[in-house]
Amino acid sequence: MNAIRSLLVFIWLVLSLIPLGLGLVISSLFVGDRKLWAWFGVPWLAGVIGAARIIGGVNYRVHGEENLPAESDMQRIILCPKHQSTWETFFFPAWMPRMLAYVFKKELLRIPVFGWSMARLNMIHIDRSKRSEAWNKVAEQGVELMDQGKWIIMFPEGTRSERGSKGNYKTGASRLAVTTGASIIPIAVTSAKCWPRGTFWFIPGTVDVSIGVPISSEGRQQDELMAEVEQWIETEMRRLDPEAYEQQSDNS
């Protein structure tokens, strides 16, 4: 039954992406990215999360919503979530009160329709093989986008980690925060309980999303700032999903 549910969600995702994605690309010739986001991006992303909930049985609950800055607060913000599955890449842009700008590898732009759509939105795509050039682009565009009221989102582990495990936390987000004076909001996400890494099969249940208090970068060093972000996320993950970490301890 879970396989059938998952297949139905996947079919809906693909079939809905084609008209909305093409609509976004065509509309980008006439309107700006904020309208593209509101007309096409958010409805599609929210639709995927809704389909996963209604058909796939993947619910969610959010803790710490009050820690997000008020809509009138124009401080520079970088979101640093735990990365366990594809679920959060859909959820955060659809749910957050501000338009988000991902930092992502340029290879994603080659994906038909999806990549074309991302190319028309004002986000930060980088060439990872050119580290210095990539960093300069992140810093320059990051300031510009945050000053437009957008929030930058960067997964500090870089890639998805298995449930109950911890990836290598990289300092890209903290370096950007220190350079630009932005604050980092750490976020714990237990998405692997319902959408494990490397699969498209759902496990009915509830994903917990916990939002931490913004951490100021003022007077901080990038290494110790990221260490604080990592400590908060990993401690919160163990509180939200203790069973996963107990299993890892038993297996080690």
Short mmCIF file of C-alpha atoms in Angstrom, two decimals:
data_model
loop_
_atom_site.label_atom_id
_atom_site.label_comp_id
_atom_site.label_asym_id
_atom_site.label_seq_id
_atom_site.Cartn_x
_atom_site.Cartn_y
_atom_site.Cartn_z
CA MET A 1 0.00 0.00 0.00
CA ASN A 2 2.84 2.44 0.83
CA ALA A 3 4.39 1.75 -2.57
CA ILE A 4 1.12 2.57 -4.32
CA ARG A 5 0.70 5.76 -2.29
CA SER A 6 4.25 6.82 -3.07
CA LEU A 7 3.81 6.12 -6.76
CA LEU A 8 0.65 8.22 -6.88
CA VAL A 9 2.41 11.15 -5.24
CA PHE A 10 5.33 10.84 -7.65
CA ILE A 11 2.97 10.79 -10.65
CA TRP A 12 1.17 13.86 -9.33
CA LEU A 13 4.52 15.62 -8.77
CA VAL A 14 5.66 15.05 -12.34
CA LEU A 15 2.35 15.78 -14.03
CA SER A 16 1.81 19.00 -12.07
CA LEU A 17 5.40 20.15 -12.59
CA ILE A 18 5.15 20.23 -16.38
CA PRO A 19 2.35 22.83 -16.79
CA LEU A 20 3.37 24.91 -13.77
CA GLY A 21 7.05 24.83 -14.68
CA LEU A 22 6.44 25.77 -18.28
CA GLY A 23 4.03 28.47 -17.11
CA LEU A 24 6.73 29.88 -14.87
CA VAL A 25 9.32 29.91 -17.65
CA ILE A 26 6.99 31.63 -20.10
CA SER A 27 5.71 34.12 -17.51
CA SER A 28 9.30 35.02 -16.57
CA LEU A 29 9.48 36.94 -19.85
CA PHE A 30 6.91 39.38 -18.47
CA VAL A 31 6.98 39.45 -14.64
CA GLY A 32 9.53 39.40 -11.81
CA ASP A 33 10.60 36.50 -9.64
CA ARG A 34 8.34 37.37 -6.69
CA LYS A 35 5.22 36.95 -8.80
CA LEU A 36 6.65 33.81 -10.36
CA TRP A 37 7.23 32.47 -6.86
CA ALA A 38 3.71 33.31 -5.70
CA TRP A 39 1.93 32.16 -8.86
CA PHE A 40 3.86 28.99 -9.64
CA GLY A 41 6.61 28.09 -7.15
CA VAL A 42 4.71 28.10 -3.85
CA PRO A 43 1.53 26.43 -5.21
CA TRP A 44 3.54 23.57 -6.70
CA LEU A 45 5.76 23.04 -3.67
CA ALA A 46 2.80 23.26 -1.27
CA GLY A 47 0.94 20.85 -3.53
CA VAL A 48 3.70 18.27 -3.25
CA ILE A 49 3.70 18.56 0.55
CA GLY A 50 -0.10 18.33 0.53
CA ALA A 51 -0.06 15.26 -1.72
CA ALA A 52 2.52 13.61 0.52
CA ARG A 53 0.26 14.32 3.51
CA ILE A 54 -3.11 13.36 2.01
CA ILE A 55 -2.02 10.43 -0.16
CA GLY A 56 1.28 9.37 1.40
CA GLY A 57 0.31 9.85 5.05
CA VAL A 58 3.29 12.14 5.75
CA ASN A 59 2.11 14.76 8.25
CA TYR A 60 4.19 17.44 9.93
CA ARG A 61 4.26 19.65 13.01
CA VAL A 62 6.32 22.77 13.53
CA HIS A 63 7.91 23.81 16.83
CA GLY A 64 9.42 27.24 17.49
CA GLU A 65 7.59 29.19 14.79
CA GLU A 66 7.74 32.20 17.12
CA ASN A 67 11.54 32.28 16.64
CA LEU A 68 11.17 33.48 13.04
CA PRO A 69 11.68 37.25 12.62
CA ALA A 70 8.55 39.35 12.12
CA GLU A 71 7.56 40.21 8.57
CA SER A 72 8.60 43.83 9.14
CA ASP A 73 12.05 42.77 10.39
CA MET A 74 14.53 43.20 7.54
CA GLN A 75 17.55 41.65 9.26
CA ARG A 76 19.63 39.36 7.08
CA ILE A 77 18.74 35.72 7.72
CA ILE A 78 20.34 32.41 6.71
CA LEU A 79 18.37 29.24 7.39
CA CYS A 80 20.46 26.18 8.27
CA PRO A 81 18.28 23.06 8.39
CA LYS A 82 19.17 19.46 9.05
CA HIS A 83 19.09 17.62 5.72
CA GLN A 84 17.69 14.07 5.75
CA SER A 85 15.49 13.81 2.67
CA THR A 86 13.91 15.59 -0.28
CA TRP A 87 10.89 16.51 1.86
CA GLU A 88 12.43 19.62 3.44
CA THR A 89 13.56 21.00 0.08
CA PHE A 90 9.85 21.26 -0.82
CA PHE A 91 8.57 22.19 2.63
CA PHE A 92 10.64 25.23 3.58
CA PRO A 93 10.04 27.34 0.45
CA ALA A 94 6.31 26.56 0.61
CA TRP A 95 5.89 27.18 4.33
CA MET A 96 8.25 30.04 5.23
CA PRO A 97 6.79 33.59 5.35
CA ARG A 98 9.55 34.97 3.12
CA MET A 99 10.76 34.01 -0.33
CA LEU A 100 13.80 31.77 0.02
CA ALA A 101 16.91 31.66 -2.14
CA TYR A 102 18.72 28.34 -2.29
CA VAL A 103 22.45 27.98 -2.85
CA PHE A 104 22.72 24.99 -5.18
CA LYS A 105 25.03 23.34 -7.68
CA LYS A 106 24.54 24.52 -11.26
CA GLU A 107 24.12 20.95 -12.53
CA LEU A 108 20.51 21.07 -11.31
CA LEU A 109 19.75 23.62 -14.01
CA ARG A 110 20.06 20.84 -16.60
CA ILE A 111 16.97 19.01 -15.33
CA PRO A 112 14.17 19.56 -17.86
CA VAL A 113 11.40 21.91 -16.67
CA PHE A 114 12.51 21.83 -13.00
CA GLY A 115 15.97 23.19 -13.76
CA TRP A 116 14.62 25.66 -16.29
CA SER A 117 12.25 26.99 -13.62
CA MET A 118 15.02 27.36 -11.04
CA ALA A 119 17.08 29.27 -13.58
CA ARG A 120 14.30 31.85 -13.91
CA LEU A 121 14.11 32.44 -10.15
CA ASN A 122 16.66 34.67 -8.50
CA MET A 123 18.67 32.09 -6.57
CA ILE A 124 22.39 31.28 -6.28
CA HIS A 125 23.71 28.50 -8.50
CA ILE A 126 27.42 27.77 -8.24
CA ASP A 127 30.14 25.77 -9.93
CA ARG A 128 31.64 23.68 -7.14
CA SER A 129 34.78 23.02 -9.17
CA LYS A 130 35.65 26.73 -8.96
CA ARG A 131 35.69 27.27 -5.22
CA SER A 132 36.98 30.84 -5.06
CA GLU A 133 34.69 32.03 -7.83
CA ALA A 134 31.75 30.18 -6.26
CA TRP A 135 32.32 31.78 -2.87
CA ASN A 136 32.54 35.28 -4.35
CA LYS A 137 29.23 34.67 -6.12
CA VAL A 138 27.56 33.43 -2.93
CA ALA A 139 28.79 36.43 -0.94
CA GLU A 140 27.84 39.00 -3.58
CA GLN A 141 24.43 37.59 -4.45
CA GLY A 142 23.71 36.67 -0.83
CA VAL A 143 23.92 40.29 0.31
CA GLU A 144 21.81 41.47 -2.59
CA LEU A 145 19.08 38.90 -2.05
CA MET A 146 18.93 39.32 1.72
CA ASP A 147 18.66 43.08 1.33
CA GLN A 148 15.68 42.45 -0.93
CA GLY A 149 14.01 40.76 2.03
CA LYS A 150 14.71 37.18 0.99
CA TRP A 151 16.19 34.57 3.26
CA ILE A 152 19.10 32.40 2.16
CA ILE A 153 18.79 28.67 2.83
CA MET A 154 21.86 26.44 3.03
CA PHE A 155 22.08 22.86 4.26
CA PRO A 156 25.28 22.85 6.35
CA GLU A 157 25.81 19.11 5.90
CA GLY A 158 25.79 19.62 2.14
CA THR A 159 24.13 16.31 1.36
CA ARG A 160 21.41 14.22 2.96
CA SER A 161 22.32 12.21 6.04
CA GLU A 162 20.77 8.94 7.15
CA ARG A 163 18.31 8.89 10.00
CA GLY A 164 20.17 8.89 13.31
CA SER A 165 23.47 10.00 11.78
CA LYS A 166 25.38 13.27 11.46
CA GLY A 167 27.06 14.57 8.35
CA ASN A 168 30.08 16.81 8.15
CA TYR A 169 28.96 20.36 8.94
CA LYS A 170 30.64 22.76 6.53
CA THR A 171 31.26 26.42 7.28
CA GLY A 172 29.82 27.96 4.10
CA ALA A 173 26.72 29.31 5.84
CA SER A 174 28.62 30.64 8.86
CA ARG A 175 31.24 32.21 6.61
CA LEU A 176 28.47 33.97 4.68
CA ALA A 177 26.83 35.07 7.94
CA VAL A 178 30.06 36.52 9.34
CA THR A 179 30.86 38.24 6.04
CA THR A 180 27.41 39.80 5.66
CA GLY A 181 26.38 40.34 9.29
CA ALA A 182 23.48 37.88 8.91
CA SER A 183 21.98 35.79 11.69
CA ILE A 184 21.66 32.00 11.36
CA ILE A 185 18.49 30.15 12.27
CA PRO A 186 19.25 26.47 13.02
CA ILE A 187 16.47 24.01 12.19
CA ALA A 188 16.08 20.35 13.14
CA VAL A 189 14.03 18.14 10.77
CA THR A 190 13.14 14.46 11.28
CA SER A 191 12.07 13.87 7.67
CA ALA A 192 13.95 10.58 7.28
CA LYS A 193 11.33 8.93 9.50
CA CYS A 194 8.83 9.31 6.66
CA TRP A 195 10.91 9.83 3.50
CA PRO A 196 14.26 8.01 3.84
CA ARG A 197 17.30 9.19 1.94
CA GLY A 198 17.74 7.78 -1.55
CA THR A 199 14.15 6.54 -1.96
CA PHE A 200 10.77 7.83 -3.05
CA TRP A 201 8.81 5.49 -0.78
CA PHE A 202 6.89 7.12 2.04
CA ILE A 203 6.47 5.77 5.55
CA PRO A 204 3.28 7.23 7.07
CA GLY A 205 4.02 9.29 10.15
CA THR A 206 4.82 12.81 11.31
CA VAL A 207 7.86 14.92 10.47
CA ASP A 208 8.92 17.24 13.29
CA VAL A 209 10.39 20.61 12.31
CA SER A 210 11.99 22.57 15.14
CA ILE A 211 13.10 26.17 14.58
CA GLY A 212 15.80 27.59 16.83
CA VAL A 213 16.41 31.13 18.02
CA PRO A 214 18.40 33.23 15.51
CA ILE A 215 22.12 33.18 16.29
CA SER A 216 23.91 36.48 15.69
CA SER A 217 27.17 36.42 13.73
CA GLU A 218 28.40 39.69 15.24
CA GLY A 219 31.93 39.30 16.60
CA ARG A 220 32.00 35.57 15.77
CA GLN A 221 34.42 33.32 13.93
CA GLN A 222 32.97 31.08 11.24
CA ASP A 223 34.19 27.83 12.81
CA GLU A 224 32.84 28.42 16.29
CA LEU A 225 29.59 29.86 14.90
CA MET A 226 28.96 26.71 12.87
CA ALA A 227 29.93 24.59 15.88
CA GLU A 228 27.11 26.27 17.83
CA VAL A 229 24.67 25.69 14.97
CA GLU A 230 25.71 22.03 14.77
CA GLN A 231 25.42 21.56 18.53
CA TRP A 232 21.89 22.96 18.61
CA ILE A 233 20.65 20.95 15.63
CA GLU A 234 22.14 17.63 16.71
CA THR A 235 20.96 18.03 20.31
CA GLU A 236 17.46 18.87 19.10
CA MET A 237 17.48 15.92 16.69
CA ARG A 238 18.13 13.57 19.57
CA ARG A 239 15.25 15.11 21.50
CA LEU A 240 12.83 14.85 18.57
CA ASP A 241 13.83 11.39 17.34
CA PRO A 242 15.56 9.57 20.23
CA GLU A 243 14.69 6.14 18.84
CA ALA A 244 16.83 6.70 15.73
CA TYR A 245 19.91 7.61 17.75
CA GLU A 246 19.41 4.75 20.18
CA GLN A 247 19.38 2.36 17.22
CA GLN A 248 22.58 3.87 15.85
CA SER A 249 24.25 3.46 19.25
CA ASP A 250 23.15 -0.17 19.43
CA ASN A 251 24.53 -0.84 15.94
CA SER A 252 27.91 0.81 16.58
#
